[in-house]
Structures are given as C-alpha cells and as structure tokens.
Amino acid sequence: MADNNLIKELREISGAGIMDIKDALAEGGDDKDKALEILRKKGVAKMSKKADRVAKEGIIESYIHGAGRIGVLVEVNCETDFVARTDDFKALARELALHIAASNPLYVSQEDVPAEVIEKEREIYKEQAAGSGKSDEVIDRMIDGKLVKFYEEVCLLDQPYVKDPEKKISQLIADSTAKMGEKVQVSRFARFVLGN
Amino acid sequence: MADNNLIKELREISGAGIMDIKDALAEGGDDKDKALEILRKKGVAKMSKKADRVAKEGIIESYIHGAGRIGVLVEVNCETDFVARTDDFKALARELALHIAASNPLYVSQEDVPAEVIEKEREIYKEQAAGSGKSDEVIDRMIDGKLVKFYEEVCLLDQPYVKDPEKKISQLIADSTAKMGEKVQVSRFARFVLGN
C-alpha cells in the first residue's frame, strides 16, 4: 500500500491522476523516481510548472560588486510570506549577499563540507604537527582547533560577520529569528568571480 | 622543441622571460605544470596577481524576478575589458539574465548535459515509441528528433529567445559577436527558485 504523502507528492510533481500514480508506485515498488519514470513513459506525467512549487517562503537576493567582477545569489528562507515582505527581512538578505561577496564562503554550514575535504585538512594539520614532539592527545586538540579555524574560513554560518567581526553570521541570523519570531535560514548561495 | 602556444601561456601565467620558460620546458619535458614548478623554484615566476588574471573579460549580471521568488546569476565573457564596458555588452548580459529567469535552462550547451541524462531520455523515448509498430529506423529518427526538442528545452544556447522565439540564444550571441568584433560567450549561470 503506497504512502499517501508519496501519492500527494507525485501528484504535485507530475499532475498525473491518482489511479495512474498508484499503479506506477505498485509497479515501481513504492520508489518515487521509478514511479515518476513510469508515469513519464506512459505519457501521463505533465512535467509542468508544478515541480517548481514548494512550501518554503523567503526571498532570493543578488549583489553585484566591482562593476560585474563578482556576483552573488543567495536564498534566505523564513516561514511566512508576511515576514518575507518585511523591510527587516529584506535588509538581512541584503547584508548576507554583501557578506558573501566580501568573505567568499564555500559552504553554508559545517554539514555541507564533504567528508573527504575534512579528512584532507586533518591530514595536513597532522603533518604540520608531526615534528612538534607533542603527545598525541595534545596534537589531537591542536587539530580540532585548526578545524574550527577552517570552518570559520569556509562556512558562511561560522564566518565572522564582515561588518561586525565579533559576531558570527549564525548569530546575525539567530538575532533575526528572535526579532521576527520565525525560523530564518540560508539554504544556498552562488558566488561567481569573473573568469574563474 | 616547445610549442609556441605553451610558451605564450606560461608567459601569461608566470610573467617569466621567454628564455627562462624555454629552459624550464626543456628541463620539464614540455610539461606545463612541471615547467611552472621549475620557474617557481628558480624564483623567476611571479605567481602574484598574474595567476589571478585570466584571458577572460566580461561581466557577471544578476536578475531578480517576482519580488525575490526567482534569482539569476550569469557570467558573460568577451575578450577585452573595453568591450565589457560597452552598453551593448551590458544590454546583452541583461537580456540573457532575463531570458534565463523566464526559460529555465538547466545547462549552457549540449556539451554540458551529462551522458547519463541523455541515455535516460533516449530510453524514455524508446519506450514511448515501442508500441507504435514503426520500423527501428523510423523509431531512431523519432528519438533523434525528440532529443533535439529536449536540447531546445534544457540548453540555454538551443532555447528560443523568449523575446523573439524565431531566434535561438546561440544566434543572439552570434549576432553580438559579429557586432562587437570579439568572441562573446556564456560560461555559466545559476538560477534559484524560492523553496526549490
């Protein structure tokens, strides 16, 4: 028996009829992607605009620096359209776009850093500490400390806010959450440098 | 004997003298990276800002649609900063950003579509045609035709220009190239839809 949420989701994505969706799920072993493929093969999926619709509110903000040499796009989310339209929320999105242009983060949060990148960093720190004559325990603590520094360099949420370096970006966002009474978060960003 | 283009490239990257570059290439067996390393070790490569400099000029343009529901970032390149500063070039970048917002391309060109995506599409078209009773040859032609349509949907350069659908984006860019007397190209874009 297919899950109702799955049926609903497939209906939103494909625009196909409920019976077609149930058949496709039965045939595809309740796998969403397989069901979608079956629906497309049958020609009943309308790969229309519906796939664009989702529940998250907020705004997408852009910032162009240096006459087009750096460009930033950032998505800042909140829970309601009401908050998304406020000047405070718009100002926050603007600040985040400016900050990203200036501070060049590579990831939104620590969770977004690929495991192999962290492994590579640990390895480098280990090599650096190798000749120090310190105990393994001390070296481990040194490595952890260097990783914290690494996150502060490459993760947006851990970076010091360019206009107030005492404050991390995560704090800037937490302040907004408190002020607006809604969860506020950055879901993604893009940063282009000309010719890179 | 080292290739002249290689010498020219190393000169642009390193800023070293021609004779040093020739020596480094001879020593490094005409390998670019090895030669660069030799030049750096000799201290004659200025790895300063020059490595940052690339032959690509142009601008990064953004466009935000629907009060922040869709955002686009696009890098449009030309050969000289002179052309990049012209109103014509800026207008082209603007048009491309607007077009991307409206037409939702997924890739810049056909070469950017992953092989597995094309394979998957072919498979779907094959299934759709399976019951038609047509010969394999006819079905193959149908599949090729559908792939052309697919490219026109998902590749920026193959999309009909939203403001003049008789013209493809590749033609719009070719027109600019002819008008500006320089190679003009789109190297990348990002398109965010709120909540996606």
XYZ file of N, CA, C and O in Angstrom, chain B residues 5 14-15 24 29 32 35-36 39 47 54 56 86-87 101 104 116 123 134 140 142 147 149-150 155 164 166 171 192:
116
model
N 52.370 28.108 -28.393
C 51.207 28.422 -27.558
C 51.493 28.153 -26.083
O 51.053 28.880 -25.208
N 53.025 33.051 -15.675
C 54.144 33.260 -14.748
C 54.774 34.645 -14.834
O 55.391 35.112 -13.887
N 54.647 35.286 -15.989
C 55.313 36.563 -16.174
C 56.827 36.419 -16.322
O 57.559 37.402 -16.310
N 62.913 25.979 -18.878
C 62.069 25.209 -17.954
C 61.304 24.128 -18.697
O 61.152 23.001 -18.204
N 60.440 18.491 -19.786
C 59.885 17.615 -20.815
C 58.599 18.157 -21.412
O 57.647 17.405 -21.664
N 53.577 21.472 -18.878
C 53.257 22.809 -18.391
C 53.440 22.944 -16.886
O 54.095 23.876 -16.410
N 57.075 22.675 -15.793
C 57.798 23.896 -16.173
C 57.476 25.026 -15.193
O 58.356 25.762 -14.744
N 56.202 25.112 -14.830
C 55.773 26.165 -13.915
C 56.440 25.992 -12.548
O 56.864 26.967 -11.919
N 60.020 27.066 -12.837
C 60.092 28.530 -12.851
C 59.895 29.104 -11.450
O 60.559 30.057 -11.054
N 54.244 34.547 -9.209
C 52.926 33.932 -9.023
C 51.980 34.878 -8.289
O 51.096 34.448 -7.572
N 43.099 36.102 -15.924
C 42.828 35.146 -16.975
C 42.445 35.922 -18.204
O 42.126 37.109 -18.122
N 39.939 35.860 -19.786
C 38.519 36.148 -19.938
C 38.102 37.477 -19.315
O 38.276 37.699 -18.131
N 31.040 48.312 -22.664
C 30.093 48.965 -23.593
C 28.650 48.700 -23.180
O 28.331 47.680 -22.572
N 27.787 49.631 -23.557
C 26.363 49.480 -23.262
C 25.775 48.275 -23.985
O 24.898 47.594 -23.445
N 15.845 33.625 -16.447
C 14.775 33.647 -15.440
C 13.480 33.106 -16.034
O 12.777 32.313 -15.406
N 14.165 29.002 -17.815
C 14.662 27.896 -17.001
C 15.548 26.872 -17.706
O 15.248 25.679 -17.669
N 24.627 10.384 -18.862
C 23.573 9.524 -18.301
C 22.194 10.159 -18.435
O 21.188 9.453 -18.532
N 16.068 6.360 -23.523
C 15.346 5.188 -23.029
C 13.845 5.473 -22.944
O 13.017 4.655 -23.359
N 6.274 0.989 -35.687
C 7.169 1.561 -36.707
C 8.499 0.795 -36.749
O 8.857 0.095 -35.799
N 14.403 5.336 -34.547
C 15.662 6.034 -34.279
C 15.577 7.500 -34.679
O 16.059 8.379 -33.953
N 12.856 9.236 -34.861
C 11.940 9.887 -33.910
C 12.689 10.267 -32.626
O 12.499 11.356 -32.070
N 15.259 14.255 -29.066
C 16.451 14.765 -28.365
C 16.715 16.219 -28.741
O 17.082 17.027 -27.886
N 14.457 18.358 -29.516
C 13.466 19.099 -28.720
C 13.907 19.228 -27.261
O 13.731 20.262 -26.627
N 14.469 18.136 -26.745
C 14.949 18.132 -25.364
C 16.030 19.198 -25.170
O 15.977 19.984 -24.224
N 18.861 23.388 -22.807
C 20.156 24.049 -23.057
C 19.934 25.508 -23.442
O 19.258 25.807 -24.428
N 12.012 36.780 -28.832
C 11.981 36.643 -30.289
C 12.189 35.169 -30.616
O 13.281 34.739 -31.001
N 11.790 33.189 -32.876
C 12.336 32.722 -34.155
C 13.849 32.552 -34.066
O 14.466 31.914 -34.903
N 22.089 32.244 -31.600
C 22.089 33.247 -32.678
C 22.197 34.656 -32.087
O 22.919 35.504 -32.612
N 18.018 30.286 -9.122
C 17.368 29.798 -7.900
C 15.879 30.099 -7.978
O 15.488 31.219 -8.324
